[in-house]
Amino acid sequence: MSREYVLQPFRSPVHLQIDYARELNPQQLAAVTAPPGPALVIAGAGSGKTRTLTYRVAFLLEQGIPADRILLLTFTNKAAREMMRRVTDLLGQELPSLWGGTFHSIGNRVLRQHAGLIGYQRDFTIMDREDAKDLIDACVGEAEIDVKATHFPKGEVLGDIFSMALNTHKSIPDILSAQYDYFASLAPRIADVQRRYAARKRATNAMDFDDLLSLWLKLLQEHAEVREHYQRRFQFVLVDEYQDTNQLQGDLIDLLAGRHHNVMVVGDDAQSIYAWRGANFKNILKFPERHPETQTYKIETNYRSTPEILDVANAAIAANLNQFDKQLAPARKSGAKPVLAACGDAAEQAAFVAQRVLELREEGVAPNQMAILYRSHFHALELQLELTRRNLPFSIASGIRFFEQAHVKDVAAYLKLVSNPRDELSFKRLVQLLPGIGRKGADKLWQVFNAERGVRSAEVKSFVARALQACAASVPKKAAVAWAQFVATIAQLEAKPVCGKTSAMIQLVLEAGYEDYLKETYANYRNRLEDLEQLGNFARQFESLEDFLTQLALLTNVEAGDNQPADNDHEKIRLSTIHQAKGLEFEVVFIIMLCEGLFPSARSMENLEGEEEERRLFYVAITRARNELYLSYPLIRAIQGNSGDVMQQPSRFLGEIPKALIDEWNLRPFNPYG
């Protein structure tokens, strides 16, 4: 195929008079003005990726490519809006004929035109997650599966299993084996529910979010005339954040570009961090193999961070074997060296971060320009406590703070009910976890329990459990077995030597059936289980159950907004997992809990792919920082099941950074209160 742009005879070129050489750096310019053919643009962090794509669209229009012959694919609605806004600003006019948007929005647009070919009407409904969950639950009921006897996963978990299977082109048994091994024996029944779900969707003329991609691909694969139509139409295909594509999306892109081969994918292999939700790292790594004439362009000039931060970033990612070779180069002047702080324990680490935040605020750094990043949500337990003690407002990227998460509140409700049998809210929360008990049933049971509690409160041993047992006659038959287990769990929590030992009580709740509930209810069961195990570790610092619950209440009340008015976000420090901080930047970044087994996580170290993804996650965290970077870890940490604290090994990632690149601060024995 000719490597020249083909001017469409029925369109006149757009005359923009953009001086590309003046407005772009040489690496950006090379990518923007690339000749036709497959192109891989490796755009490093902070290198102007969006700018490059925007100018590429403008350049194609100047070459005479009609807007309706260009397909621009993004991952999020926010990214799509930003990209289209920039194109409009650059061109000085709207481009309604440009096919730009998320994969799902473009899939919806195509499927509306050809729904009849895949057994749907054009007015099909798109279900949200709640609708999909309800329909899947209906299919489970139709299949007459005894969900309690088999510990069958709930609709939301099944939806995630089906989604992963579709997006990775893997079978249900393969997905269960790799990610849900505790459901492996249920594979035939789960596959049957999946078939029923697909049939019910078609019968009700409804699609879920994943269908917008999987049925789009099916349409193109099975109907040659449709495939050829869109292959001719999309003369140029541009893809943003290509490192995050899954197998299904990769196949869609390859198919759409199958005629003209003018596909430009832009991304950064060093920022591929979503394997856990189906992203296929091999898509970007193997792109030149799938498209033999690929021209590769590297954009390595970073406009975000100081040279010192970039030196650490380059060193941090260097150990990965599977990557495109590149070196981020600074456009900014020199700044302070990143700091590595070794702290005594997690509480001292939290105190160090809080104290440094106070100092930076005094130096004029806005709180919302400071971010504290971590691998997992539970890493910030002590930090949330310390910031609250010091009356330092903060926001959580997820919008839900650790102590407000459903699974944490569930387990806390067990402890609260044993500590205070008058706690109506905790009682009702727990009984509504049981099958067949809703709000009205919980109200009725509370009335019975409250009366029984008054009668039995004089009993010395297990009076809460005895009062619960006396309610058994009022419990729906569907919940009888679960109620017996609930009574037994409360009796164990009330008995010595567990009662009053918060950490042991939390562990008992998990072992007594709540862990099974997590498996059945949440797709991220392992993460939630780890949260609760770490909650048990966290609780060990309190002398009594009452002290722990009091601190929990104080933290929860602050989280509800008592200390953080909605209109002063500029006064709040940002707390975030690294995954949720991707794409953002801050003046100052703290990365905490850099210990072996925490970051990298223990599970990730089971294979090379996992370790390399963790290293990419570390790289993403580092490259969020503009001016100052602080890395920290505790030297000792409480571990569930141990009578005392254990020594921690610093993360292997820290050992890969040359000592000359960082200032080491040893904060032992750091006393935060003077």
Short mmCIF file of C-alpha atoms in Angstrom, two decimals, residues 246-654:
data_model
loop_
_atom_site.label_atom_id
_atom_site.label_comp_id
_atom_site.label_asym_id
_atom_site.label_seq_id
_atom_site.Cartn_x
_atom_site.Cartn_y
_atom_site.Cartn_z
CA ASN A 246 -8.31 -5.98 26.68
CA GLN A 247 -8.29 -8.89 24.23
CA LEU A 248 -11.74 -8.04 22.86
CA GLN A 249 -10.85 -4.39 22.25
CA GLY A 250 -7.55 -5.36 20.67
CA ASP A 251 -9.37 -7.66 18.25
CA LEU A 252 -11.91 -4.94 17.41
CA ILE A 253 -9.16 -2.45 16.57
CA ASP A 254 -7.26 -4.93 14.41
CA LEU A 255 -10.44 -5.83 12.54
CA LEU A 256 -11.51 -2.23 11.90
CA ALA A 257 -8.05 -1.37 10.57
CA GLY A 258 -7.91 -4.51 8.43
CA ARG A 259 -8.36 -2.73 5.08
CA HIS A 260 -6.37 0.52 5.25
CA HIS A 261 -3.96 -0.46 8.06
CA ASN A 262 -3.85 3.18 9.10
CA VAL A 263 -4.07 2.54 12.82
CA MET A 264 -2.22 4.71 15.31
CA VAL A 265 -2.27 3.51 18.92
CA VAL A 266 -0.97 5.77 21.66
CA GLY A 267 -0.04 4.61 25.13
CA ASP A 268 2.68 3.85 27.64
CA ASP A 269 3.54 0.23 28.31
CA ALA A 270 5.11 1.37 31.60
CA GLN A 271 1.66 2.47 32.79
CA SER A 272 -0.20 -0.77 32.08
CA ILE A 273 -1.67 -1.53 35.53
CA TYR A 274 -5.11 -3.04 34.95
CA ALA A 275 -4.50 -6.75 34.32
CA TRP A 276 -6.79 -7.52 37.27
CA ARG A 277 -9.75 -6.17 35.33
CA GLY A 278 -8.86 -7.80 32.02
CA ALA A 279 -6.39 -5.41 30.34
CA ASN A 280 -3.99 -7.34 28.10
CA PHE A 281 -0.44 -6.01 28.37
CA LYS A 282 0.52 -8.03 25.29
CA ASN A 283 -1.69 -5.84 23.08
CA ILE A 284 0.80 -2.97 23.20
CA LEU A 285 3.88 -5.15 23.54
CA LYS A 286 3.02 -7.30 20.50
CA PHE A 287 1.49 -4.57 18.33
CA PRO A 288 4.50 -4.46 15.94
CA GLU A 289 4.25 -8.24 15.49
CA ARG A 290 0.55 -8.09 14.61
CA HIS A 291 1.20 -5.13 12.26
CA PRO A 292 4.53 -5.91 10.56
CA GLU A 293 4.94 -2.47 8.93
CA THR A 294 4.58 -0.62 12.23
CA GLN A 295 6.55 2.58 12.72
CA THR A 296 7.31 3.19 16.39
CA TYR A 297 7.55 6.72 17.79
CA LYS A 298 8.73 7.53 21.30
CA ILE A 299 7.74 10.70 23.11
CA GLU A 300 10.04 10.97 26.11
CA THR A 301 10.13 14.65 27.04
CA ASN A 302 8.33 15.05 30.36
CA TYR A 303 6.78 18.44 31.17
CA ARG A 304 5.49 17.50 34.63
CA SER A 305 8.28 16.49 36.97
CA THR A 306 11.67 17.75 38.05
CA PRO A 307 14.81 15.99 36.74
CA GLU A 308 15.39 14.44 40.17
CA ILE A 309 11.97 12.80 40.22
CA LEU A 310 12.39 11.56 36.65
CA ASP A 311 15.77 10.00 37.53
CA VAL A 312 14.02 7.96 40.22
CA ALA A 313 11.19 7.04 37.84
CA ASN A 314 13.59 5.84 35.16
CA ALA A 315 15.51 3.78 37.72
CA ALA A 316 12.30 2.33 39.18
CA ILE A 317 11.08 0.86 35.89
CA ALA A 318 14.46 -0.23 34.52
CA ALA A 319 14.34 -3.73 36.04
CA ASN A 320 11.29 -4.77 34.00
CA LEU A 321 12.24 -7.19 31.24
CA ASN A 322 9.05 -6.84 29.17
CA GLN A 323 8.97 -3.23 28.03
CA PHE A 324 9.86 -0.77 25.30
CA ASP A 325 13.13 0.91 26.10
CA LYS A 326 12.76 4.61 26.88
CA GLN A 327 14.07 7.32 29.20
CA LEU A 328 11.93 10.18 30.42
CA ALA A 329 13.82 13.44 29.81
CA PRO A 330 13.04 16.60 31.82
CA ALA A 331 11.79 19.87 30.39
CA ARG A 332 11.84 21.53 33.82
CA LYS A 333 14.63 22.94 35.99
CA SER A 334 16.28 21.05 38.82
CA GLY A 335 14.53 20.59 42.18
CA ALA A 336 14.87 18.73 45.47
CA LYS A 337 15.96 15.13 45.65
CA PRO A 338 13.21 12.63 46.48
CA VAL A 339 13.25 11.50 50.11
CA LEU A 340 13.27 7.93 51.43
CA ALA A 341 12.01 7.83 55.03
CA ALA A 342 12.43 4.73 57.22
CA CYS A 343 9.92 4.96 60.08
CA GLY A 344 9.64 2.97 63.29
CA ASP A 345 6.15 1.61 62.64
CA ALA A 346 2.95 2.45 60.76
CA ALA A 347 1.88 5.00 63.38
CA GLU A 348 5.22 6.82 63.13
CA GLN A 349 4.98 6.74 59.35
CA ALA A 350 1.55 8.37 59.60
CA ALA A 351 2.89 10.99 62.02
CA PHE A 352 5.83 11.76 59.71
CA VAL A 353 3.51 12.27 56.72
CA ALA A 354 1.11 14.44 58.74
CA GLN A 355 3.93 16.57 60.12
CA ARG A 356 5.47 17.08 56.69
CA VAL A 357 2.03 18.00 55.29
CA LEU A 358 1.71 20.68 57.97
CA GLU A 359 5.15 22.05 57.12
CA LEU A 360 4.42 22.11 53.40
CA ARG A 361 1.14 23.89 54.03
CA GLU A 362 3.03 26.52 55.99
CA GLU A 363 5.42 26.84 53.05
CA GLY A 364 2.49 27.69 50.78
CA VAL A 365 1.66 24.35 49.14
CA ALA A 366 -2.12 24.00 48.80
CA PRO A 367 -3.40 20.87 50.58
CA ASN A 368 -5.22 19.65 47.48
CA GLN A 369 -1.86 19.68 45.68
CA MET A 370 -0.54 17.07 48.09
CA ALA A 371 -1.37 13.40 47.51
CA ILE A 372 -0.70 10.38 49.70
CA LEU A 373 -0.70 7.28 47.53
CA TYR A 374 -0.74 3.61 48.52
CA ARG A 375 -1.05 0.16 47.00
CA SER A 376 -4.16 -0.93 48.92
CA HIS A 377 -6.84 0.95 50.83
CA PHE A 378 -5.95 -0.60 54.20
CA HIS A 379 -2.43 0.83 54.01
CA ALA A 380 -3.89 4.19 55.03
CA LEU A 381 -5.58 3.04 58.25
CA GLU A 382 -3.11 4.67 60.64
CA LEU A 383 -2.82 7.66 58.35
CA GLN A 384 -6.57 8.39 58.45
CA LEU A 385 -6.43 8.15 62.23
CA GLU A 386 -3.46 10.52 62.46
CA LEU A 387 -4.87 13.12 60.08
CA THR A 388 -8.13 13.09 62.04
CA ARG A 389 -6.29 13.55 65.33
CA ARG A 390 -4.51 16.57 63.91
CA ASN A 391 -7.69 18.00 62.41
CA LEU A 392 -6.19 17.88 58.90
CA PRO A 393 -9.03 17.59 56.33
CA PHE A 394 -8.60 14.95 53.66
CA SER A 395 -10.56 13.36 50.84
CA ILE A 396 -10.49 9.78 49.59
CA ALA A 397 -10.34 9.27 45.84
CA SER A 398 -12.92 6.47 45.93
CA GLY A 399 -15.35 8.66 47.86
CA ILE A 400 -15.71 5.91 50.49
CA ARG A 401 -13.32 5.91 53.38
CA PHE A 402 -11.97 2.70 54.79
CA PHE A 403 -14.24 2.62 57.82
CA GLU A 404 -17.34 3.39 55.72
CA GLN A 405 -16.98 0.40 53.40
CA ALA A 406 -19.81 -2.13 53.65
CA HIS A 407 -17.66 -5.09 54.70
CA VAL A 408 -15.91 -3.08 57.42
CA LYS A 409 -19.25 -1.83 58.76
CA ASP A 410 -20.64 -5.37 58.72
CA VAL A 411 -17.84 -6.75 60.88
CA ALA A 412 -17.93 -3.71 63.15
CA ALA A 413 -21.66 -4.37 63.66
CA TYR A 414 -20.87 -7.75 65.25
CA LEU A 415 -18.51 -6.08 67.71
CA LYS A 416 -20.95 -3.26 68.45
CA LEU A 417 -23.85 -5.62 69.16
CA VAL A 418 -21.81 -7.67 71.63
CA SER A 419 -20.50 -4.50 73.26
CA ASN A 420 -23.91 -2.77 73.30
CA PRO A 421 -26.95 -5.04 72.88
CA ARG A 422 -29.16 -1.92 72.67
CA ASP A 423 -27.57 -1.01 69.31
CA GLU A 424 -30.61 -1.27 67.06
CA LEU A 425 -28.77 -0.23 63.89
CA SER A 426 -26.10 -2.91 64.27
CA PHE A 427 -28.73 -5.57 65.02
CA LYS A 428 -30.75 -4.69 61.94
CA ARG A 429 -27.67 -4.48 59.74
CA LEU A 430 -26.63 -8.00 60.72
CA VAL A 431 -30.01 -9.69 60.41
CA GLN A 432 -30.54 -8.18 56.95
CA LEU A 433 -27.41 -10.01 55.81
CA LEU A 434 -29.37 -13.23 56.29
CA PRO A 435 -31.54 -14.73 53.50
CA GLY A 436 -35.19 -13.74 53.40
CA ILE A 437 -34.94 -10.91 55.95
CA GLY A 438 -35.61 -7.39 54.70
CA ARG A 439 -36.28 -4.09 56.43
CA LYS A 440 -39.75 -5.02 57.73
CA GLY A 441 -38.53 -8.40 58.96
CA ALA A 442 -35.61 -6.73 60.72
CA ASP A 443 -38.00 -4.31 62.45
CA LYS A 444 -40.14 -7.19 63.69
CA LEU A 445 -37.16 -9.21 64.92
CA TRP A 446 -35.77 -6.16 66.72
CA GLN A 447 -38.98 -5.84 68.71
CA VAL A 448 -38.80 -9.49 69.74
CA PHE A 449 -35.07 -9.33 70.51
CA ASN A 450 -35.43 -6.13 72.52
CA ALA A 451 -38.06 -7.72 74.72
CA GLU A 452 -35.99 -10.89 75.20
CA ARG A 453 -32.86 -8.85 75.89
CA GLY A 454 -34.61 -7.08 78.75
CA VAL A 455 -35.59 -10.42 80.27
CA ARG A 456 -32.16 -12.03 79.91
CA SER A 457 -29.84 -9.10 80.62
CA ALA A 458 -29.32 -10.36 84.18
CA GLU A 459 -27.77 -13.58 82.87
CA VAL A 460 -24.01 -13.53 83.25
CA LYS A 461 -22.94 -15.56 80.22
CA SER A 462 -23.91 -15.13 76.55
CA PHE A 463 -27.13 -13.24 77.23
CA VAL A 464 -27.11 -11.63 73.76
CA ALA A 465 -26.87 -15.04 72.10
CA ARG A 466 -29.58 -16.41 74.41
CA ALA A 467 -31.87 -13.51 73.51
CA LEU A 468 -31.21 -14.15 69.83
CA GLN A 469 -31.96 -17.84 70.27
CA ALA A 470 -35.29 -16.94 71.84
CA CYS A 471 -36.17 -15.09 68.60
CA ALA A 472 -35.83 -18.23 66.46
CA ALA A 473 -39.58 -18.83 66.27
CA SER A 474 -40.04 -15.41 64.62
CA VAL A 475 -37.36 -15.99 61.97
CA PRO A 476 -38.50 -16.80 58.40
CA LYS A 477 -38.04 -20.47 57.53
CA LYS A 478 -35.65 -19.48 54.72
CA ALA A 479 -33.29 -17.96 57.29
CA ALA A 480 -33.50 -20.66 59.95
CA VAL A 481 -30.10 -22.27 59.28
CA ALA A 482 -28.35 -18.91 58.85
CA TRP A 483 -29.98 -17.65 62.08
CA ALA A 484 -28.60 -20.64 64.00
CA GLN A 485 -25.12 -19.83 62.68
CA PHE A 486 -25.59 -16.17 63.63
CA VAL A 487 -26.56 -17.13 67.20
CA ALA A 488 -23.54 -19.45 67.46
CA THR A 489 -21.20 -16.69 66.24
CA ILE A 490 -22.50 -14.18 68.78
CA ALA A 491 -22.16 -16.80 71.55
CA GLN A 492 -18.52 -17.34 70.61
CA LEU A 493 -17.90 -13.58 70.55
CA GLU A 494 -19.37 -13.24 74.03
CA ALA A 495 -17.30 -16.05 75.49
CA LYS A 496 -13.80 -15.94 76.94
CA PRO A 497 -11.03 -15.77 75.92
CA VAL A 498 -12.24 -14.00 72.73
CA CYS A 499 -14.63 -11.40 74.19
CA GLY A 500 -13.03 -7.98 74.49
CA LYS A 501 -9.99 -8.89 72.37
CA THR A 502 -10.87 -6.96 69.24
CA SER A 503 -8.41 -8.59 66.87
CA ALA A 504 -9.47 -12.09 67.91
CA MET A 505 -13.15 -11.16 67.61
CA ILE A 506 -12.67 -9.93 64.04
CA GLN A 507 -10.87 -13.14 63.12
CA LEU A 508 -13.66 -15.21 64.63
CA VAL A 509 -16.33 -13.35 62.61
CA LEU A 510 -14.41 -14.16 59.43
CA GLU A 511 -14.00 -17.83 60.30
CA ALA A 512 -17.61 -18.20 61.42
CA GLY A 513 -19.07 -17.54 58.00
CA TYR A 514 -18.47 -13.93 56.99
CA GLU A 515 -15.58 -14.93 54.74
CA ASP A 516 -18.01 -17.19 52.82
CA TYR A 517 -20.40 -14.23 52.57
CA LEU A 518 -17.58 -12.14 51.04
CA LYS A 519 -16.88 -14.83 48.44
CA GLU A 520 -20.51 -15.02 47.39
CA THR A 521 -21.15 -11.27 47.42
CA TYR A 522 -18.06 -9.46 46.11
CA ALA A 523 -15.93 -10.01 43.03
CA ASN A 524 -12.96 -8.48 44.87
CA TYR A 525 -13.39 -10.89 47.78
CA ARG A 526 -9.65 -11.27 48.41
CA ASN A 527 -9.11 -7.52 48.69
CA ARG A 528 -11.98 -7.18 51.16
CA LEU A 529 -10.74 -10.12 53.19
CA GLU A 530 -7.31 -8.51 53.36
CA ASP A 531 -8.96 -5.26 54.50
CA LEU A 532 -10.58 -7.07 57.40
CA GLU A 533 -7.45 -8.95 58.36
CA GLN A 534 -5.60 -5.64 58.46
CA LEU A 535 -8.45 -4.13 60.49
CA GLY A 536 -7.66 -6.83 63.04
CA ASN A 537 -4.00 -5.78 63.02
CA PHE A 538 -5.00 -2.14 63.39
CA ALA A 539 -7.23 -2.96 66.38
CA ARG A 540 -4.31 -4.36 68.36
CA GLN A 541 -3.09 -0.90 69.26
CA PHE A 542 -6.21 -0.24 71.37
CA GLU A 543 -6.38 -1.46 74.94
CA SER A 544 -10.01 -2.51 74.82
CA LEU A 545 -12.92 -3.17 72.49
CA GLU A 546 -14.58 0.01 73.80
CA ASP A 547 -11.51 2.09 72.90
CA PHE A 548 -11.49 0.65 69.39
CA LEU A 549 -15.21 1.25 68.83
CA THR A 550 -14.94 4.78 70.21
CA GLN A 551 -12.14 5.63 67.80
CA LEU A 552 -14.11 4.02 64.98
CA ALA A 553 -17.10 6.22 65.80
CA LEU A 554 -14.98 9.36 65.90
CA LEU A 555 -13.43 8.57 62.52
CA THR A 556 -16.79 7.74 60.97
CA ASN A 557 -18.36 10.97 62.20
CA VAL A 558 -15.51 13.00 60.71
CA GLU A 559 -15.90 11.08 57.48
CA ALA A 560 -19.55 12.05 57.36
CA GLY A 561 -18.40 15.63 56.86
CA ASP A 562 -18.23 17.20 60.34
CA ASN A 563 -14.70 18.38 59.66
CA GLN A 564 -14.83 18.67 55.88
CA PRO A 565 -17.36 21.04 54.31
CA ALA A 566 -18.11 20.14 50.71
CA ASP A 567 -17.13 23.57 49.42
CA ASN A 568 -13.50 23.59 50.58
CA ASP A 569 -11.89 20.84 48.54
CA HIS A 570 -8.81 23.04 48.15
CA GLU A 571 -8.23 22.54 51.88
CA LYS A 572 -8.22 18.74 51.66
CA ILE A 573 -5.22 16.49 51.22
CA ARG A 574 -5.84 13.76 48.64
CA LEU A 575 -5.63 10.12 49.80
CA SER A 576 -5.79 7.60 46.99
CA THR A 577 -4.83 4.18 45.81
CA ILE A 578 -2.37 4.45 42.95
CA HIS A 579 -4.84 2.91 40.51
CA GLN A 580 -7.30 5.72 41.18
CA ALA A 581 -4.59 8.39 40.88
CA LYS A 582 -3.52 7.38 37.38
CA GLY A 583 -3.76 10.34 35.02
CA LEU A 584 -3.52 12.90 37.83
CA GLU A 585 -0.63 15.06 39.01
CA PHE A 586 0.25 16.84 42.26
CA GLU A 587 2.89 19.25 43.52
CA VAL A 588 3.88 16.82 46.28
CA VAL A 589 3.41 13.05 46.43
CA PHE A 590 3.92 10.67 49.36
CA ILE A 591 4.08 6.92 48.60
CA ILE A 592 3.66 4.93 51.80
CA MET A 593 3.95 1.33 53.04
CA LEU A 594 6.78 0.39 50.67
CA CYS A 595 7.36 -3.00 52.33
CA GLU A 596 7.80 -6.48 50.86
CA GLY A 597 4.42 -8.18 50.82
CA LEU A 598 2.57 -4.86 50.81
CA PHE A 599 4.09 -3.12 47.79
CA PRO A 600 4.73 -5.28 45.86
CA SER A 601 1.79 -7.24 47.22
CA ALA A 602 2.37 -10.82 48.34
CA ARG A 603 0.14 -12.30 45.63
CA SER A 604 1.84 -10.38 42.84
CA MET A 605 5.23 -11.94 43.63
CA GLU A 606 4.02 -15.41 42.64
CA ASN A 607 5.07 -14.82 39.01
CA LEU A 608 7.12 -12.45 36.85
CA GLU A 609 4.07 -10.86 35.20
CA GLY A 610 2.63 -9.90 38.57
CA GLU A 611 5.88 -8.45 39.85
CA GLU A 612 6.40 -6.42 36.69
CA GLU A 613 2.87 -4.99 36.88
CA GLU A 614 3.57 -3.95 40.49
CA ARG A 615 6.75 -2.24 39.34
CA ARG A 616 4.74 -0.38 36.69
CA LEU A 617 2.32 0.65 39.44
CA PHE A 618 5.25 2.06 41.44
CA TYR A 619 6.37 3.96 38.34
CA VAL A 620 2.87 5.42 37.89
CA ALA A 621 2.90 6.60 41.51
CA ILE A 622 6.30 8.29 41.17
CA THR A 623 5.36 10.08 37.96
CA ARG A 624 2.33 11.75 39.60
CA ALA A 625 4.75 14.13 41.43
CA ARG A 626 5.72 17.51 40.06
CA ASN A 627 8.06 19.03 42.65
CA GLU A 628 8.56 16.81 45.69
CA LEU A 629 8.44 13.06 46.26
CA TYR A 630 8.52 11.18 49.57
CA LEU A 631 8.88 7.39 49.79
CA SER A 632 8.34 5.74 53.17
CA TYR A 633 8.01 2.41 54.95
CA PRO A 634 7.67 1.15 58.53
CA LEU A 635 10.42 -1.01 60.04
CA ILE A 636 7.97 -3.05 62.13
CA ARG A 637 4.33 -3.95 61.62
CA ALA A 638 1.58 -5.85 63.40
CA ILE A 639 0.66 -9.14 61.73
CA GLN A 640 -2.60 -11.03 62.32
CA GLY A 641 -1.98 -14.13 64.42
CA ASN A 642 1.33 -12.89 65.86
CA SER A 643 1.55 -11.90 69.50
CA GLY A 644 3.80 -8.96 68.69
CA ASP A 645 5.16 -6.81 65.90
CA VAL A 646 7.42 -8.25 63.20
CA MET A 647 10.28 -6.67 61.31
CA GLN A 648 9.56 -5.50 57.77
CA GLN A 649 11.80 -5.73 54.75
CA PRO A 650 11.79 -2.58 52.62
CA SER A 651 10.26 -3.07 49.18
CA ARG A 652 12.56 -4.61 46.57
CA PHE A 653 11.65 -1.62 44.41
CA LEU A 654 13.49 0.70 46.80
#
